């Protein structure tokens, strides 16, 4: 049985899955970018040998403007020789934040019972069960 990475690599090399291979290369490019550039990218795509970056804020345009040469060098190293230019723009749609649940810290449980109670059970079976509970409570103290 082949490992899953080998299966994915074989699928990416087929002509039918050309977009999958392109997207995996673009994901690799994004992982190689410095954090100042990576944080500003909303999404990216290629069209007619041009790589388009959609940015989340206007200030990232200056960062991309000063680092285009570095991005082109990274593209060459990854295997995007067909990309001739890079364009970037600020997306006009607000980014929707994913819901991140907050961890709730509950107060520490304070023991309420010390096993001191009257066993008023009339049934022998119920009486024995209450006594077992009393023993368990006293063991936990």
Short mmCIF file of C-alpha atoms in Angstrom, two decimals:
data_model
loop_
_atom_site.label_atom_id
_atom_site.label_comp_id
_atom_site.label_asym_id
_atom_site.label_seq_id
_atom_site.Cartn_x
_atom_site.Cartn_y
_atom_site.Cartn_z
CA UNK A 1 0.00 0.00 0.00
CA UNK A 2 1.42 3.36 -1.03
CA UNK A 3 1.56 6.24 1.42
CA UNK A 4 -1.02 8.98 0.86
CA UNK A 5 1.65 11.53 -0.09
CA UNK A 6 2.74 9.32 -3.00
CA UNK A 7 -0.86 8.99 -4.19
CA UNK A 8 -1.39 12.76 -4.04
CA UNK A 9 1.89 13.38 -5.89
CA UNK A 10 0.84 10.92 -8.62
CA UNK A 11 -2.53 12.66 -8.98
CA UNK A 12 -0.93 16.10 -9.18
CA UNK A 13 1.27 15.02 -12.07
CA UNK A 14 -1.71 14.01 -14.23
CA UNK A 15 -2.86 16.59 -16.74
CA UNK A 16 -6.43 16.45 -15.46
CA UNK A 17 -5.33 17.72 -12.05
CA UNK A 18 -3.18 20.61 -13.27
CA UNK A 19 -5.04 23.08 -11.04
CA UNK A 20 -4.36 20.92 -8.00
CA UNK A 21 -0.63 20.97 -8.73
CA UNK A 22 -0.71 24.74 -9.29
CA UNK A 23 -2.56 25.29 -6.03
CA UNK A 24 -0.13 23.14 -4.07
CA UNK A 25 2.77 25.14 -5.51
CA UNK A 26 1.02 28.38 -4.57
CA UNK A 27 0.48 27.09 -1.04
CA UNK A 28 4.18 26.30 -0.86
CA UNK A 29 4.96 29.83 -2.06
CA UNK A 30 2.74 31.26 0.66
CA UNK A 31 4.53 29.19 3.29
CA UNK A 32 7.91 30.52 2.06
CA UNK A 33 6.88 34.17 2.23
CA UNK A 34 8.04 36.20 5.23
CA UNK A 35 5.41 36.84 7.92
CA UNK A 36 5.05 40.51 6.93
CA UNK A 37 3.79 39.41 3.51
CA UNK A 38 2.05 36.17 4.51
CA UNK A 39 -0.23 37.87 7.03
CA UNK A 40 -1.58 40.26 4.41
CA UNK A 41 -2.65 37.68 1.81
CA UNK A 42 -6.36 36.91 1.72
CA UNK A 43 -6.23 34.63 -1.33
CA UNK A 44 -4.25 34.26 -4.56
CA UNK A 45 -4.65 32.77 -8.01
CA UNK A 46 -3.01 32.63 -11.45
CA UNK A 47 -4.50 33.76 -14.73
CA UNK A 48 -2.78 34.19 -18.11
CA UNK A 49 0.71 33.76 -16.60
CA UNK A 50 0.05 36.47 -14.01
CA UNK A 51 -0.01 35.76 -10.29
CA UNK A 52 -2.70 37.77 -8.48
CA UNK A 53 -2.60 38.41 -4.74
CA UNK A 54 -5.71 39.68 -2.96
CA UNK A 55 -4.60 41.57 0.12
CA UNK A 56 -6.57 42.30 3.27
CA UNK A 57 -5.36 45.86 3.83
CA UNK A 58 -3.94 48.76 1.85
CA UNK A 59 -0.65 48.85 3.79
CA UNK A 60 0.34 45.42 2.47
CA UNK A 61 0.47 46.83 -1.08
CA UNK A 62 3.66 48.71 -0.17
CA UNK A 63 5.18 45.57 1.30
CA UNK A 64 4.48 43.65 -1.91
CA UNK A 65 5.74 46.54 -4.03
CA UNK A 66 9.13 46.39 -2.32
CA UNK A 67 9.39 42.59 -2.38
CA UNK A 68 8.28 41.69 -5.93
CA UNK A 69 11.79 40.62 -6.92
CA UNK A 70 12.01 38.26 -3.95
CA UNK A 71 8.62 36.73 -4.83
CA UNK A 72 9.69 36.21 -8.45
CA UNK A 73 12.86 34.49 -7.22
CA UNK A 74 10.80 32.20 -4.97
CA UNK A 75 8.50 31.41 -7.90
CA UNK A 76 11.50 30.33 -9.96
CA UNK A 77 12.73 28.08 -7.16
CA UNK A 78 9.33 26.43 -6.74
CA UNK A 79 8.91 25.77 -10.45
CA UNK A 80 6.70 28.59 -11.75
CA UNK A 81 8.81 29.61 -14.73
CA UNK A 82 5.71 30.57 -16.72
CA UNK A 83 4.68 33.39 -14.32
CA UNK A 84 5.77 36.64 -15.94
CA UNK A 85 4.40 39.24 -13.55
CA UNK A 86 2.75 39.74 -10.21
CA UNK A 87 -0.29 41.90 -9.53
CA UNK A 88 -1.79 42.67 -6.17
CA UNK A 89 -4.96 44.37 -5.06
CA UNK A 90 -6.95 44.95 -1.91
CA UNK A 91 -10.12 42.90 -1.74
CA UNK A 92 -13.32 44.88 -1.34
CA UNK A 93 -15.06 42.23 0.75
CA UNK A 94 -14.61 42.15 4.49
CA UNK A 95 -12.96 39.03 5.78
CA UNK A 96 -15.26 36.95 7.95
CA UNK A 97 -13.56 35.81 11.11
CA UNK A 98 -14.06 32.20 12.03
CA UNK A 99 -15.70 31.62 15.37
CA UNK A 100 -13.18 30.63 18.01
CA UNK A 101 -14.82 29.27 21.14
CA UNK A 102 -13.38 30.53 24.40
CA UNK A 103 -12.34 28.09 27.04
CA UNK A 104 -14.42 28.53 30.16
CA UNK A 105 -12.71 27.87 33.44
CA UNK A 106 -15.07 26.47 35.99
CA UNK A 107 -14.34 27.00 39.68
CA UNK A 108 -12.73 24.15 41.54
CA UNK A 109 -15.25 21.73 43.01
CA UNK A 110 -15.41 22.03 46.78
CA UNK A 111 -16.36 18.86 48.61
CA UNK A 112 -19.75 19.23 50.25
CA UNK A 113 -20.03 15.91 52.05
CA UNK A 114 -17.82 14.13 54.55
CA UNK A 115 -19.93 10.99 54.72
CA UNK A 116 -21.79 12.10 57.82
CA UNK A 117 -25.49 11.49 57.26
CA UNK A 118 -28.30 9.45 58.73
CA UNK A 119 -29.18 6.33 56.80
CA UNK A 120 -32.96 6.11 57.16
CA UNK A 121 -33.51 3.53 54.42
CA UNK A 122 -35.97 0.80 55.38
CA UNK A 123 -35.11 -1.55 52.52
CA UNK A 124 -32.02 -3.68 53.26
CA UNK A 125 -30.65 -3.36 49.69
CA UNK A 126 -31.01 0.44 49.65
CA UNK A 127 -29.50 0.63 53.15
CA UNK A 128 -26.39 -1.28 52.00
CA UNK A 129 -26.02 0.93 48.92
CA UNK A 130 -26.09 4.07 51.08
CA UNK A 131 -23.43 2.54 53.32
CA UNK A 132 -21.26 1.80 50.26
CA UNK A 133 -21.64 5.43 49.22
CA UNK A 134 -20.60 6.53 52.72
CA UNK A 135 -17.45 4.36 52.50
CA UNK A 136 -16.59 5.80 49.06
CA UNK A 137 -16.97 9.37 50.32
CA UNK A 138 -14.75 8.72 53.32
CA UNK A 139 -12.08 7.10 51.11
CA UNK A 140 -11.93 10.23 48.93
CA UNK A 141 -11.30 12.57 51.87
#
